[in-house]
PDB file of N, CA and C in Angstrom:
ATOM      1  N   UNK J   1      71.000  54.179  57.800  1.00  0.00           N
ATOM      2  CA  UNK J   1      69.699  53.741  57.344  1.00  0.00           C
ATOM      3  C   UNK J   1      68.669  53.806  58.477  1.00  0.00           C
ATOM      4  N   UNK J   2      69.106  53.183  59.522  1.00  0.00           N
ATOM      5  CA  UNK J   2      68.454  53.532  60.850  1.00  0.00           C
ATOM      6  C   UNK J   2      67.679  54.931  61.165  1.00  0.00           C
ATOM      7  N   UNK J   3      68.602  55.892  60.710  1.00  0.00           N
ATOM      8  CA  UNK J   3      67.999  57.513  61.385  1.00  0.00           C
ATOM      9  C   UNK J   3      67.251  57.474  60.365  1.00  0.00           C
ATOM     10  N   UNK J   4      67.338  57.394  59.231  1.00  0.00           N
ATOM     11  CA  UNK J   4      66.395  58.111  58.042  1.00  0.00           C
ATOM     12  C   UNK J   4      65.024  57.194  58.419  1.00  0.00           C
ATOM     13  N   UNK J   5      65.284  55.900  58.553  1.00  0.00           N
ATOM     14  CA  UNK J   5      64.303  55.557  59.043  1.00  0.00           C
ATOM     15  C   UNK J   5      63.250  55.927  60.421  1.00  0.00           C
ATOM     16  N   UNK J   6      63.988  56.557  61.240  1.00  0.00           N
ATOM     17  CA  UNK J   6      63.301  56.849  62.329  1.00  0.00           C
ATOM     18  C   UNK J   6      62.464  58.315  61.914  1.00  0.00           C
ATOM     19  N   UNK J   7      63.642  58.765  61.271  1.00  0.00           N
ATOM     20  CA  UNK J   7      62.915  60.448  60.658  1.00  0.00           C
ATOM     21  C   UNK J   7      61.700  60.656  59.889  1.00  0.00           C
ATOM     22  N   UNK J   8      61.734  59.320  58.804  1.00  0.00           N
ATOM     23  CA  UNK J   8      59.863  59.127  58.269  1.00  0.00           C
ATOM     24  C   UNK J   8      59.041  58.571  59.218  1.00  0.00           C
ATOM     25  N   UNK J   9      59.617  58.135  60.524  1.00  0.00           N
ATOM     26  CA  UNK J   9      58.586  57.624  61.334  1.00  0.00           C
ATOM     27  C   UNK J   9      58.092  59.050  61.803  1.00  0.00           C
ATOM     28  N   UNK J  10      59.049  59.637  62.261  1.00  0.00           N
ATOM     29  CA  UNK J  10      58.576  60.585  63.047  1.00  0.00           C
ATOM     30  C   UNK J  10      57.620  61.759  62.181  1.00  0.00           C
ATOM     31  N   UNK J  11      58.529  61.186  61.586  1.00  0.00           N
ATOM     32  CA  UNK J  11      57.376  62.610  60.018  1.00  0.00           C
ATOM     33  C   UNK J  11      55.989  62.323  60.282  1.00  0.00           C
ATOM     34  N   UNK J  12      55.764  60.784  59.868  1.00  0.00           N
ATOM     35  CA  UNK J  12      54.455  60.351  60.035  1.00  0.00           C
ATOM     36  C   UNK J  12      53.644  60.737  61.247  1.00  0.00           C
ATOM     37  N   UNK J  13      54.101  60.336  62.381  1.00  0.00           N
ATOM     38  CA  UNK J  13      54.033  60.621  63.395  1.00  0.00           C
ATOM     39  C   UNK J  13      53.436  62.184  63.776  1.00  0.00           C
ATOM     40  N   UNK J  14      53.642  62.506  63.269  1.00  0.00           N
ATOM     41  CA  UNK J  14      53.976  64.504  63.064  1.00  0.00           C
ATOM     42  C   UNK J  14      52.278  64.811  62.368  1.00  0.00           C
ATOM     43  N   UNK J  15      52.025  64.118  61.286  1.00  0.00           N
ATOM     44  CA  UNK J  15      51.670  64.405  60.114  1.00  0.00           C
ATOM     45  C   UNK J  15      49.924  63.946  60.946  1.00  0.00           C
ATOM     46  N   UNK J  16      50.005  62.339  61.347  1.00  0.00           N
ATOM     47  CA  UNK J  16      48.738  61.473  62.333  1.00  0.00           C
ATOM     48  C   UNK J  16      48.132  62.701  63.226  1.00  0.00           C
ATOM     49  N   UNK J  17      49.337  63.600  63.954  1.00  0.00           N
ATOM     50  CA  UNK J  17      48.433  63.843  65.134  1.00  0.00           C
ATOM     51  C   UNK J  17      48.082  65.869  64.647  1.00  0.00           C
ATOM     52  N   UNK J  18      48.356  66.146  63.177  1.00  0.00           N
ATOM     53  CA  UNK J  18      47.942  67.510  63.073  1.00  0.00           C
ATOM     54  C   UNK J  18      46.642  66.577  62.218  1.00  0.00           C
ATOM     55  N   UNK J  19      46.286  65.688  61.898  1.00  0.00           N
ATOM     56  CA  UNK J  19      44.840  65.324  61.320  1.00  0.00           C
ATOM     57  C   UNK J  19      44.274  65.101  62.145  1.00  0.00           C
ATOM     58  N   UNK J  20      44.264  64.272  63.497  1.00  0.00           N
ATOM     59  CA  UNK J  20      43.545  63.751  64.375  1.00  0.00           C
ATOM     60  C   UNK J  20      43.260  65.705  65.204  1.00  0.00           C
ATOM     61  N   UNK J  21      44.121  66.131  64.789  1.00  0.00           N
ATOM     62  CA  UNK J  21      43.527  67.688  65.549  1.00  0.00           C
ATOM     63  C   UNK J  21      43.084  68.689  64.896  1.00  0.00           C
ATOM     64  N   UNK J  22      42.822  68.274  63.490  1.00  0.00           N
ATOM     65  CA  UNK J  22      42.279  69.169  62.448  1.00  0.00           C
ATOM     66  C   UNK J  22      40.823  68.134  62.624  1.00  0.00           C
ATOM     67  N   UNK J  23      40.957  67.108  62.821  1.00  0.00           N
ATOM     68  CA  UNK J  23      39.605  66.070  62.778  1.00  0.00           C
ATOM     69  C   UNK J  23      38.568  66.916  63.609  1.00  0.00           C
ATOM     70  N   UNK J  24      38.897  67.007  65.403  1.00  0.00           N
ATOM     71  CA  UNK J  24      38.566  67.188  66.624  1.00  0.00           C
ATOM     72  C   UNK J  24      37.849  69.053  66.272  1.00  0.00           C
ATOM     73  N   UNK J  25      39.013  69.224  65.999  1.00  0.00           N
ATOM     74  CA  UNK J  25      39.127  71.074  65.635  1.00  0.00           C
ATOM     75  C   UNK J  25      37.485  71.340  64.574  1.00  0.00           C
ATOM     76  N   UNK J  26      37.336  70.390  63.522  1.00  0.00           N
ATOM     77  CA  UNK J  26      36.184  70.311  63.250  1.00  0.00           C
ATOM     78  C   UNK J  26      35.307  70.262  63.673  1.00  0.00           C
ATOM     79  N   UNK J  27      35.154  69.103  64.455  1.00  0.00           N
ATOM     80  CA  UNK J  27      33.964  68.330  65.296  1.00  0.00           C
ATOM     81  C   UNK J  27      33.264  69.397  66.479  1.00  0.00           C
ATOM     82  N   UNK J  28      34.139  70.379  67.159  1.00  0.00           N
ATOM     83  CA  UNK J  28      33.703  70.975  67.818  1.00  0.00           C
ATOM     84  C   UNK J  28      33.171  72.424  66.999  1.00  0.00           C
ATOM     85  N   UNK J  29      34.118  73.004  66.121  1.00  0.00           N
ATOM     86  CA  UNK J  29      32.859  73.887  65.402  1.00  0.00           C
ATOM     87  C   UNK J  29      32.070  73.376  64.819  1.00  0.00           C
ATOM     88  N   UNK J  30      31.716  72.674  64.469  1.00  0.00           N
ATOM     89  CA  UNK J  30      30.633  72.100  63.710  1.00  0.00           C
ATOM     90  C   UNK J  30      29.432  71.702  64.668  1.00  0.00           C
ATOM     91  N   UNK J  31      30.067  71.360  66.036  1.00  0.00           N
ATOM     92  CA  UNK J  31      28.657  71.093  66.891  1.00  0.00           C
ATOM     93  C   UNK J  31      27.826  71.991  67.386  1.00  0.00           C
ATOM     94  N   UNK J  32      28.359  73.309  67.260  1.00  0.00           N
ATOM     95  CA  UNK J  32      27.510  74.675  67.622  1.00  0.00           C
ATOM     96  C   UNK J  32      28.094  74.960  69.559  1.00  0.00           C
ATOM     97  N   UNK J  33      28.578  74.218  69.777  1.00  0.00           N
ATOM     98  CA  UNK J  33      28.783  74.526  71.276  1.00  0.00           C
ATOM     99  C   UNK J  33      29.615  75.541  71.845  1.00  0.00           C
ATOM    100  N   UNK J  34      30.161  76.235  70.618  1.00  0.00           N
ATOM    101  CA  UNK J  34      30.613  77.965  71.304  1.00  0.00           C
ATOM    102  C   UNK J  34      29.620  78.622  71.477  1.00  0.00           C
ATOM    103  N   UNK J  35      28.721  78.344  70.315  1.00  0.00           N
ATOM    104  CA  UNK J  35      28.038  80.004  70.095  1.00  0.00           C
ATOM    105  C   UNK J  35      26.617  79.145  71.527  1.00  0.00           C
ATOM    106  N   UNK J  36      26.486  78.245  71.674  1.00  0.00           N
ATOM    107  CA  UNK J  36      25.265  77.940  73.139  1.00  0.00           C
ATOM    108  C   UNK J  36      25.782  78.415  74.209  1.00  0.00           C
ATOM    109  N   UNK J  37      27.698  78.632  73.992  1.00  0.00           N
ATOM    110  CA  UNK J  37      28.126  78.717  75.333  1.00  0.00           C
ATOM    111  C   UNK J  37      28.207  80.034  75.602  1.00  0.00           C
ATOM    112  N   UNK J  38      27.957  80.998  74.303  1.00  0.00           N
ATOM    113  CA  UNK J  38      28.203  82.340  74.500  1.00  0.00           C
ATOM    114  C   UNK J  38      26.502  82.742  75.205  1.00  0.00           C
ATOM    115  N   UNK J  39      25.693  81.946  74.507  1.00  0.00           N
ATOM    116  CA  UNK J  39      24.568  82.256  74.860  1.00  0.00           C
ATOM    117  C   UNK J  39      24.230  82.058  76.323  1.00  0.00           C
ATOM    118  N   UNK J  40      24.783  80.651  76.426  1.00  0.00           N
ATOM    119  CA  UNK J  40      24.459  80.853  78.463  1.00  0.00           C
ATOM    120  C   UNK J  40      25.093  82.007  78.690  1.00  0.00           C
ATOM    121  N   UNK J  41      26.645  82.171  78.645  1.00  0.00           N
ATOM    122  CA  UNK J  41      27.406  83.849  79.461  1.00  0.00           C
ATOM    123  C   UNK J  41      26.370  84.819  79.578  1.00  0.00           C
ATOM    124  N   UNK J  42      25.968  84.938  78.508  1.00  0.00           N
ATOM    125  CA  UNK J  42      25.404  86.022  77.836  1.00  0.00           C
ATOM    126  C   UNK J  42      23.778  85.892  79.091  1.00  0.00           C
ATOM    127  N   UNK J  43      23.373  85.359  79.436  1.00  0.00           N
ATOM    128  CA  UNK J  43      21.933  84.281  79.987  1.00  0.00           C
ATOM    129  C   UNK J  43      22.634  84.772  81.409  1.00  0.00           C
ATOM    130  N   UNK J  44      23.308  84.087  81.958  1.00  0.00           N
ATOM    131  CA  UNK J  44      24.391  84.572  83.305  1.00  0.00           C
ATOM    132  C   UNK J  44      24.259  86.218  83.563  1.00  0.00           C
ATOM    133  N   UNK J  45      24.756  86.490  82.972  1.00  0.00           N
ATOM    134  CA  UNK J  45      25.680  88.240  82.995  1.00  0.00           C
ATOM    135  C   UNK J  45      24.252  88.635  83.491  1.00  0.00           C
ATOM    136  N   UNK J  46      22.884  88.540  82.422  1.00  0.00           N
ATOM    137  CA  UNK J  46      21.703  89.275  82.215  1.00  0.00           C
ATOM    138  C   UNK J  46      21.034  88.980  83.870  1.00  0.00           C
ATOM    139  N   UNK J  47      21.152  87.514  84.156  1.00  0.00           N
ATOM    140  CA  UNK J  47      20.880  86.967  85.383  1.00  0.00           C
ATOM    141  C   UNK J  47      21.862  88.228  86.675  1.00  0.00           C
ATOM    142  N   UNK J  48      23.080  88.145  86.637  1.00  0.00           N
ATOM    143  CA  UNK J  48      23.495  88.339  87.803  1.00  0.00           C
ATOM    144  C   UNK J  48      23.081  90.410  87.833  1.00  0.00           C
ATOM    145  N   UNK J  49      23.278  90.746  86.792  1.00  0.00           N
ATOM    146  CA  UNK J  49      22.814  92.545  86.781  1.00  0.00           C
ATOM    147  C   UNK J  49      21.013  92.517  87.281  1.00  0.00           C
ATOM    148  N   UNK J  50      20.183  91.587  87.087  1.00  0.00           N
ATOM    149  CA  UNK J  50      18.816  91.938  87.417  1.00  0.00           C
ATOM    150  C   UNK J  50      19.166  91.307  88.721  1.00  0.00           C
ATOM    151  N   UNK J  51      19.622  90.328  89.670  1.00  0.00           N
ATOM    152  CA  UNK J  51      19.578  90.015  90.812  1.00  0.00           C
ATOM    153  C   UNK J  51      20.465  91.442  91.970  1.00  0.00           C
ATOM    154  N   UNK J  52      21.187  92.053  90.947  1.00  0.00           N
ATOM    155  CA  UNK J  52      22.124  93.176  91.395  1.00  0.00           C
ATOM    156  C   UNK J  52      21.118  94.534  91.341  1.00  0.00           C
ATOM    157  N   UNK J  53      20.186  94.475  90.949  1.00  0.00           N
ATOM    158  CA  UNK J  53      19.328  95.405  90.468  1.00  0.00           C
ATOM    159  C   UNK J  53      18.018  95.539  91.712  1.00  0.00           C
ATOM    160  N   UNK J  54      17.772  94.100  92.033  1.00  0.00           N
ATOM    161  CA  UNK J  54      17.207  93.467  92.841  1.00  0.00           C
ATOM    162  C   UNK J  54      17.247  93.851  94.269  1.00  0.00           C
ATOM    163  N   UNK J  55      18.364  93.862  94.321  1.00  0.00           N
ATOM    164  CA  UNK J  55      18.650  93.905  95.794  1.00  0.00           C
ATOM    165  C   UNK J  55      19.541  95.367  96.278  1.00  0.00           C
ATOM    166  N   UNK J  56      19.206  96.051  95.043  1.00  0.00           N
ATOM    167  CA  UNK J  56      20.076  97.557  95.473  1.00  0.00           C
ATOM    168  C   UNK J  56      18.384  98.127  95.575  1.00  0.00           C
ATOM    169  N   UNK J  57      17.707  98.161  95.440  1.00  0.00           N
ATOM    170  CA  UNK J  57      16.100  98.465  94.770  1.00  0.00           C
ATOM    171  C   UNK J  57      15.560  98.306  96.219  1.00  0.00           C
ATOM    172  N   UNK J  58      15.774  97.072  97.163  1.00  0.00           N
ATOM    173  CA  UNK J  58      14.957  96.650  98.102  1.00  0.00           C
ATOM    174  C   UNK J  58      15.882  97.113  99.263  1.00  0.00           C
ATOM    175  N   UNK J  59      16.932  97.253  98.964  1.00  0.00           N
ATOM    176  CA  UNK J  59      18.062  98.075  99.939  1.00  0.00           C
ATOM    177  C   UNK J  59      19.111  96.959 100.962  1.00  0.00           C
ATOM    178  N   UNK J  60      19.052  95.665 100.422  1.00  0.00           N
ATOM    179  CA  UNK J  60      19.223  94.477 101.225  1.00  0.00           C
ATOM    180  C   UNK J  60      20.448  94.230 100.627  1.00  0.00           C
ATOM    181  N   UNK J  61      21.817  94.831 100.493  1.00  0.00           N
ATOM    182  CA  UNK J  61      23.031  94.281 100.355  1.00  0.00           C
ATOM    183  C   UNK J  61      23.414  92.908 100.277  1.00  0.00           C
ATOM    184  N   UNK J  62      23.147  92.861 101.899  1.00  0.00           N
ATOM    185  CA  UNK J  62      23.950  91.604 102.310  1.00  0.00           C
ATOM    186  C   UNK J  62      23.286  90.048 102.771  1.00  0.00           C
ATOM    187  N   UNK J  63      22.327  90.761 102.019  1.00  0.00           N
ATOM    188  CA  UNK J  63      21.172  89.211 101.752  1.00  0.00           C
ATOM    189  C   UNK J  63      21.004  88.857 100.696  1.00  0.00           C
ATOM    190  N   UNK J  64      21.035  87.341 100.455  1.00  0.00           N
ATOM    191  CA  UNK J  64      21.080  86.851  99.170  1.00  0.00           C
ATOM    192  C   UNK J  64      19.372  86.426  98.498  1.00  0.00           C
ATOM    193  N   UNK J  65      19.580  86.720  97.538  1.00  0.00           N
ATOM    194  CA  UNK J  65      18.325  86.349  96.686  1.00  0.00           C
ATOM    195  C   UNK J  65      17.556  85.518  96.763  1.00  0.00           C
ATOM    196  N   UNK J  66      18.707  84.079  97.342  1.00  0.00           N
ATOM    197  CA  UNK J  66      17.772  83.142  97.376  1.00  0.00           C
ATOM    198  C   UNK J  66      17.428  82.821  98.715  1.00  0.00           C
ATOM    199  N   UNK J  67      18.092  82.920  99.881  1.00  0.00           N
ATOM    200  CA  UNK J  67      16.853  83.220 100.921  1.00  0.00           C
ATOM    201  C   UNK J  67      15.927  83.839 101.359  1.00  0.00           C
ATOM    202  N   UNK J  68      15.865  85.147 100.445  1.00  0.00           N
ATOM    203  CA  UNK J  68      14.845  85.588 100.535  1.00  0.00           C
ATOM    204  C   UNK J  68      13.247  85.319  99.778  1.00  0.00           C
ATOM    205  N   UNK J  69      13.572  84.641  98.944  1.00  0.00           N
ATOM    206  CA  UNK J  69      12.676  83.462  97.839  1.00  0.00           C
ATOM    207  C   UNK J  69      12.367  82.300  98.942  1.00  0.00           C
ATOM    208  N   UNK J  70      13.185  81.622  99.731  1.00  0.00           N
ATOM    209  CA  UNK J  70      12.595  80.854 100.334  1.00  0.00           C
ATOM    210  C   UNK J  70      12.143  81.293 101.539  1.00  0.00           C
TER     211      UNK J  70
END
């Protein structure tokens, strides 16, 4: 009686934490925060090719962008 009993615990058990991660699994598509995060990458990439663009243009390799701004 003991095991069968432990075995619906564990069932339960089983059952709590695929809702609490179907809950979560929601919550984050639903907040939009992939597709902002694709948009920064995307914001980045565009950033680091014009700073690369930048400094092949002015012939300055091995100087960085931003000391030369300041």
């Amino acid at each position: 009686m003991e095991l069968f009993t432990a075995l619906i615990a564990a069932f339960v058990c089983i059952i709590s934490v695929l809702i609490v991660a179907a809950v979560v699994r929601y919550a984050v598509d639903s907040s939009k925060t992939s597709r902002k995060l694709d948009l920064l990458m995307k914001e980045v990439r565009n950033l680091r090719a014009e700073v690369r663009g930048l400094q092949h243009t002015k012939g300055q390799d091995s100087q960085h962008i931003i000391d030369e701004k300041v």
